[in-house]
């Protein structure tokens, strides 16, 4: 099982262009849709915690998922699988950067990669949105947090705390409402 986790995250690491959201899309496809070992909500929880912790999002998500599946060594296997391919690519780029940094073909290829990443990130976002908003008021909370962040300049730390409190209140309300019906 550890070898399988390492190999799956090695594959993810080979195609994690554009940041951590592309791994979420890949994990959604494999673990939620195909293997059904995670639900959308569980993947959202892992992603939320991974985003909230210090360090890279993809490293945190890999460690959290691996730990969930096979304990500490599962986490280590997933984390090392995730970083192996990018580390090799980064070593090669570093070694040959001075030869290629002005090459028009390399610059054009990178622009194409960036364009291809947008739908992958959008796919991950759509999957997250479907499972994130369990109750209608959650949409209002998201809009409120967006407005407070972009227009009022409130710190993300306060928004997370405020969002957690609102989430608890909303869930409590809907649970009490369901129990009375």
PDB file of C-alpha atoms in Angstrom:
ATOM      1  CA  UNK A   1       0.000   0.000   0.000  1.00  0.00           C
ATOM      2  CA  UNK A   2       2.865   2.432   0.760  1.00  0.00           C
ATOM      3  CA  UNK A   3       4.381   1.775  -2.661  1.00  0.00           C
ATOM      4  CA  UNK A   4       0.992   2.382  -4.299  1.00  0.00           C
ATOM      5  CA  UNK A   5       0.564   5.687  -2.425  1.00  0.00           C
ATOM      6  CA  UNK A   6       4.090   6.766  -3.361  1.00  0.00           C
ATOM      7  CA  UNK A   7       3.504   5.936  -7.050  1.00  0.00           C
ATOM      8  CA  UNK A   8       0.113   7.696  -7.176  1.00  0.00           C
ATOM      9  CA  UNK A   9       1.549  10.862  -5.656  1.00  0.00           C
ATOM     10  CA  UNK A  10       4.619  10.603  -7.880  1.00  0.00           C
ATOM     11  CA  UNK A  11       2.206  10.692 -10.821  1.00  0.00           C
ATOM     12  CA  UNK A  12       0.363  13.653  -9.269  1.00  0.00           C
ATOM     13  CA  UNK A  13       3.698  15.395  -8.794  1.00  0.00           C
ATOM     14  CA  UNK A  14       4.513  14.964 -12.473  1.00  0.00           C
ATOM     15  CA  UNK A  15       1.370  16.872 -13.442  1.00  0.00           C
ATOM     16  CA  UNK A  16       0.974  19.443 -10.687  1.00  0.00           C
ATOM     17  CA  UNK A  17       1.469  22.466 -12.898  1.00  0.00           C
ATOM     18  CA  UNK A  18      -0.111  25.662 -11.672  1.00  0.00           C
ATOM     19  CA  UNK A  19       0.051  25.017  -7.955  1.00  0.00           C
ATOM     20  CA  UNK A  20      -1.761  22.928  -5.417  1.00  0.00           C
ATOM     21  CA  UNK A  21      -5.230  23.139  -6.925  1.00  0.00           C
ATOM     22  CA  UNK A  22      -4.308  20.778  -9.726  1.00  0.00           C
ATOM     23  CA  UNK A  23      -3.548  18.019  -7.201  1.00  0.00           C
ATOM     24  CA  UNK A  24      -7.012  18.555  -5.705  1.00  0.00           C
ATOM     25  CA  UNK A  25      -8.541  17.983  -9.144  1.00  0.00           C
ATOM     26  CA  UNK A  26      -6.445  14.850  -9.653  1.00  0.00           C
ATOM     27  CA  UNK A  27      -7.283  13.530  -6.180  1.00  0.00           C
ATOM     28  CA  UNK A  28     -10.967  14.248  -6.782  1.00  0.00           C
ATOM     29  CA  UNK A  29     -10.885  12.246  -9.997  1.00  0.00           C
ATOM     30  CA  UNK A  30      -8.997   9.270  -8.521  1.00  0.00           C
ATOM     31  CA  UNK A  31     -10.077   9.043  -4.892  1.00  0.00           C
ATOM     32  CA  UNK A  32     -13.600  10.504  -5.006  1.00  0.00           C
ATOM     33  CA  UNK A  33     -14.936   9.540  -8.439  1.00  0.00           C
ATOM     34  CA  UNK A  34     -13.021   6.372  -9.375  1.00  0.00           C
ATOM     35  CA  UNK A  35     -11.955   4.568  -6.191  1.00  0.00           C
ATOM     36  CA  UNK A  36     -14.593   6.140  -3.913  1.00  0.00           C
ATOM     37  CA  UNK A  37     -12.331   6.067  -0.863  1.00  0.00           C
ATOM     38  CA  UNK A  38     -13.025   9.752  -0.137  1.00  0.00           C
ATOM     39  CA  UNK A  39     -16.149  11.858  -0.332  1.00  0.00           C
ATOM     40  CA  UNK A  40     -16.174  15.402  -1.703  1.00  0.00           C
ATOM     41  CA  UNK A  41     -16.553  16.637   1.877  1.00  0.00           C
ATOM     42  CA  UNK A  42     -13.538  14.658   3.116  1.00  0.00           C
ATOM     43  CA  UNK A  43     -11.381  15.967   0.280  1.00  0.00           C
ATOM     44  CA  UNK A  44     -12.591  19.477   1.074  1.00  0.00           C
ATOM     45  CA  UNK A  45     -11.639  18.980   4.723  1.00  0.00           C
ATOM     46  CA  UNK A  46      -8.152  17.728   3.817  1.00  0.00           C
ATOM     47  CA  UNK A  47      -7.719  20.639   1.403  1.00  0.00           C
ATOM     48  CA  UNK A  48      -8.942  23.200   3.921  1.00  0.00           C
ATOM     49  CA  UNK A  49      -6.566  21.940   6.580  1.00  0.00           C
ATOM     50  CA  UNK A  50      -3.715  21.684   4.047  1.00  0.00           C
ATOM     51  CA  UNK A  51      -4.264  25.302   2.992  1.00  0.00           C
ATOM     52  CA  UNK A  52      -4.399  26.479   6.601  1.00  0.00           C
ATOM     53  CA  UNK A  53      -1.147  24.899   7.770  1.00  0.00           C
ATOM     54  CA  UNK A  54       2.285  26.446   7.278  1.00  0.00           C
ATOM     55  CA  UNK A  55       4.197  25.097   4.286  1.00  0.00           C
ATOM     56  CA  UNK A  56       3.125  24.220   0.796  1.00  0.00           C
ATOM     57  CA  UNK A  57      -0.468  23.288   0.184  1.00  0.00           C
ATOM     58  CA  UNK A  58       0.370  20.227  -1.925  1.00  0.00           C
ATOM     59  CA  UNK A  59       2.894  18.917   0.601  1.00  0.00           C
ATOM     60  CA  UNK A  60       0.401  19.327   3.427  1.00  0.00           C
ATOM     61  CA  UNK A  61      -2.408  17.674   1.476  1.00  0.00           C
ATOM     62  CA  UNK A  62      -0.178  14.763   0.503  1.00  0.00           C
ATOM     63  CA  UNK A  63       0.921  14.246   4.107  1.00  0.00           C
ATOM     64  CA  UNK A  64      -2.633  14.518   5.467  1.00  0.00           C
ATOM     65  CA  UNK A  65      -4.086  12.125   2.897  1.00  0.00           C
ATOM     66  CA  UNK A  66      -1.278   9.598   3.356  1.00  0.00           C
ATOM     67  CA  UNK A  67      -1.637   9.780   7.131  1.00  0.00           C
ATOM     68  CA  UNK A  68      -5.375   9.192   6.794  1.00  0.00           C
ATOM     69  CA  UNK A  69      -4.770   6.129   4.625  1.00  0.00           C
ATOM     70  CA  UNK A  70      -1.737   4.453   6.257  1.00  0.00           C
ATOM     71  CA  UNK A  71      -0.621   6.495   9.257  1.00  0.00           C
ATOM     72  CA  UNK A  72       2.697   8.305   9.548  1.00  0.00           C
ATOM     73  CA  UNK A  73       4.513   6.229   6.936  1.00  0.00           C
ATOM     74  CA  UNK A  74       1.630   6.680   4.492  1.00  0.00           C
ATOM     75  CA  UNK A  75       2.003  10.432   4.927  1.00  0.00           C
ATOM     76  CA  UNK A  76       5.740  10.244   4.321  1.00  0.00           C
ATOM     77  CA  UNK A  77       5.230   8.052   1.226  1.00  0.00           C
ATOM     78  CA  UNK A  78       2.717  10.507  -0.273  1.00  0.00           C
ATOM     79  CA  UNK A  79       4.835  13.557   0.564  1.00  0.00           C
ATOM     80  CA  UNK A  80       7.988  12.049  -0.954  1.00  0.00           C
ATOM     81  CA  UNK A  81       6.043  10.859  -3.980  1.00  0.00           C
ATOM     82  CA  UNK A  82       4.700  14.382  -4.452  1.00  0.00           C
ATOM     83  CA  UNK A  83       8.115  16.067  -4.314  1.00  0.00           C
ATOM     84  CA  UNK A  84      10.212  13.559  -6.274  1.00  0.00           C
ATOM     85  CA  UNK A  85       9.328  14.660  -9.832  1.00  0.00           C
ATOM     86  CA  UNK A  86       9.356  18.431  -9.151  1.00  0.00           C
ATOM     87  CA  UNK A  87      12.665  18.073  -7.330  1.00  0.00           C
ATOM     88  CA  UNK A  88      14.260  16.293 -10.300  1.00  0.00           C
ATOM     89  CA  UNK A  89      12.850  18.853 -12.735  1.00  0.00           C
ATOM     90  CA  UNK A  90      14.044  21.716 -10.534  1.00  0.00           C
ATOM     91  CA  UNK A  91      17.547  20.249 -10.323  1.00  0.00           C
ATOM     92  CA  UNK A  92      17.672  19.943 -14.122  1.00  0.00           C
ATOM     93  CA  UNK A  93      16.292  23.437 -14.699  1.00  0.00           C
ATOM     94  CA  UNK A  94      18.783  24.875 -12.232  1.00  0.00           C
ATOM     95  CA  UNK A  95      21.664  23.104 -13.952  1.00  0.00           C
ATOM     96  CA  UNK A  96      20.677  24.288 -17.438  1.00  0.00           C
ATOM     97  CA  UNK A  97      18.871  27.574 -16.714  1.00  0.00           C
ATOM     98  CA  UNK A  98      21.562  29.837 -18.099  1.00  0.00           C
ATOM     99  CA  UNK A  99      21.436  27.977 -21.425  1.00  0.00           C
ATOM    100  CA  UNK A 100      17.658  28.307 -21.893  1.00  0.00           C
ATOM    101  CA  UNK A 101      16.343  31.336 -19.982  1.00  0.00           C
ATOM    102  CA  UNK A 102      16.315  33.548 -23.101  1.00  0.00           C
ATOM    103  CA  UNK A 103      15.102  30.846 -25.503  1.00  0.00           C
ATOM    104  CA  UNK A 104      11.877  31.901 -27.260  1.00  0.00           C
ATOM    105  CA  UNK A 105      10.732  28.264 -27.588  1.00  0.00           C
ATOM    106  CA  UNK A 106      11.046  27.623 -23.856  1.00  0.00           C
ATOM    107  CA  UNK A 107       9.174  30.874 -23.067  1.00  0.00           C
ATOM    108  CA  UNK A 108       6.402  29.927 -25.518  1.00  0.00           C
ATOM    109  CA  UNK A 109       6.103  26.424 -24.070  1.00  0.00           C
ATOM    110  CA  UNK A 110       5.728  27.883 -20.566  1.00  0.00           C
ATOM    111  CA  UNK A 111       2.926  30.169 -21.774  1.00  0.00           C
ATOM    112  CA  UNK A 112       1.146  27.130 -23.231  1.00  0.00           C
ATOM    113  CA  UNK A 113       1.513  25.238 -19.953  1.00  0.00           C
ATOM    114  CA  UNK A 114       0.021  28.199 -18.057  1.00  0.00           C
ATOM    115  CA  UNK A 115      -2.956  28.285 -20.428  1.00  0.00           C
ATOM    116  CA  UNK A 116      -3.554  24.551 -19.992  1.00  0.00           C
ATOM    117  CA  UNK A 117      -3.493  24.840 -16.203  1.00  0.00           C
ATOM    118  CA  UNK A 118      -6.517  27.169 -16.021  1.00  0.00           C
ATOM    119  CA  UNK A 119      -9.149  24.469 -16.787  1.00  0.00           C
ATOM    120  CA  UNK A 120      -7.524  22.083 -14.292  1.00  0.00           C
ATOM    121  CA  UNK A 121      -7.732  24.687 -11.534  1.00  0.00           C
ATOM    122  CA  UNK A 122     -11.298  25.571 -12.538  1.00  0.00           C
ATOM    123  CA  UNK A 123     -12.262  21.887 -12.347  1.00  0.00           C
ATOM    124  CA  UNK A 124     -10.893  21.649  -8.805  1.00  0.00           C
ATOM    125  CA  UNK A 125     -12.690  24.837  -7.815  1.00  0.00           C
ATOM    126  CA  UNK A 126     -16.030  23.568  -9.148  1.00  0.00           C
ATOM    127  CA  UNK A 127     -15.646  20.270  -7.259  1.00  0.00           C
ATOM    128  CA  UNK A 128     -14.859  22.165  -4.077  1.00  0.00           C
ATOM    129  CA  UNK A 129     -17.810  24.516  -4.475  1.00  0.00           C
ATOM    130  CA  UNK A 130     -20.249  21.631  -4.940  1.00  0.00           C
ATOM    131  CA  UNK A 131     -19.298  20.140  -1.586  1.00  0.00           C
ATOM    132  CA  UNK A 132     -18.436  23.326   0.331  1.00  0.00           C
ATOM    133  CA  UNK A 133     -21.872  24.894   0.374  1.00  0.00           C
ATOM    134  CA  UNK A 134     -24.063  22.377   2.119  1.00  0.00           C
ATOM    135  CA  UNK A 135     -26.619  24.951   3.245  1.00  0.00           C
ATOM    136  CA  UNK A 136     -27.916  28.026   1.348  1.00  0.00           C
ATOM    137  CA  UNK A 137     -26.544  30.606   3.850  1.00  0.00           C
ATOM    138  CA  UNK A 138     -23.025  29.334   3.086  1.00  0.00           C
ATOM    139  CA  UNK A 139     -23.194  31.180  -0.243  1.00  0.00           C
ATOM    140  CA  UNK A 140     -23.863  34.411   1.636  1.00  0.00           C
ATOM    141  CA  UNK A 141     -20.985  33.720   4.022  1.00  0.00           C
ATOM    142  CA  UNK A 142     -18.655  33.189   1.041  1.00  0.00           C
ATOM    143  CA  UNK A 143     -19.776  36.463  -0.551  1.00  0.00           C
ATOM    144  CA  UNK A 144     -19.404  38.283   2.763  1.00  0.00           C
ATOM    145  CA  UNK A 145     -15.866  36.912   3.267  1.00  0.00           C
ATOM    146  CA  UNK A 146     -14.952  37.837  -0.307  1.00  0.00           C
ATOM    147  CA  UNK A 147     -16.204  41.387   0.250  1.00  0.00           C
ATOM    148  CA  UNK A 148     -14.478  41.757   3.598  1.00  0.00           C
ATOM    149  CA  UNK A 149     -11.193  40.531   2.145  1.00  0.00           C
ATOM    150  CA  UNK A 150     -11.124  42.465  -1.122  1.00  0.00           C
ATOM    151  CA  UNK A 151     -12.929  45.650  -0.192  1.00  0.00           C
ATOM    152  CA  UNK A 152     -12.328  46.074   3.543  1.00  0.00           C
ATOM    153  CA  UNK A 153      -8.822  44.571   3.656  1.00  0.00           C
ATOM    154  CA  UNK A 154      -9.573  42.354   6.656  1.00  0.00           C
ATOM    155  CA  UNK A 155      -6.874  39.780   7.449  1.00  0.00           C
ATOM    156  CA  UNK A 156      -7.409  36.211   6.261  1.00  0.00           C
ATOM    157  CA  UNK A 157      -6.842  35.002   9.821  1.00  0.00           C
ATOM    158  CA  UNK A 158      -9.892  36.911  11.050  1.00  0.00           C
ATOM    159  CA  UNK A 159     -11.936  35.782   8.059  1.00  0.00           C
ATOM    160  CA  UNK A 160     -11.153  32.124   8.773  1.00  0.00           C
ATOM    161  CA  UNK A 161     -12.092  32.537  12.434  1.00  0.00           C
ATOM    162  CA  UNK A 162     -15.261  34.454  11.572  1.00  0.00           C
ATOM    163  CA  UNK A 163     -16.145  31.916   8.849  1.00  0.00           C
ATOM    164  CA  UNK A 164     -15.676  29.013  11.272  1.00  0.00           C
ATOM    165  CA  UNK A 165     -17.971  30.665  13.801  1.00  0.00           C
ATOM    166  CA  UNK A 166     -20.620  31.333  11.146  1.00  0.00           C
ATOM    167  CA  UNK A 167     -20.267  27.749   9.892  1.00  0.00           C
ATOM    168  CA  UNK A 168     -20.886  26.402  13.393  1.00  0.00           C
ATOM    169  CA  UNK A 169     -23.941  28.643  13.813  1.00  0.00           C
ATOM    170  CA  UNK A 170     -25.377  27.659  10.417  1.00  0.00           C
ATOM    171  CA  UNK A 171     -24.849  23.924  10.998  1.00  0.00           C
ATOM    172  CA  UNK A 172     -26.334  24.144  14.492  1.00  0.00           C
ATOM    173  CA  UNK A 173     -29.388  25.947  13.116  1.00  0.00           C
ATOM    174  CA  UNK A 174     -29.964  23.343  10.381  1.00  0.00           C
ATOM    175  CA  UNK A 175     -29.445  20.427  12.793  1.00  0.00           C
ATOM    176  CA  UNK A 176     -31.993  21.843  15.245  1.00  0.00           C
ATOM    177  CA  UNK A 177     -34.374  22.501  12.381  1.00  0.00           C
ATOM    178  CA  UNK A 178     -34.003  18.913  11.127  1.00  0.00           C
ATOM    179  CA  UNK A 179     -34.613  17.508  14.621  1.00  0.00           C
ATOM    180  CA  UNK A 180     -37.865  19.477  14.982  1.00  0.00           C
ATOM    181  CA  UNK A 181     -39.269  18.210  11.675  1.00  0.00           C
TER     182      UNK A 181
END
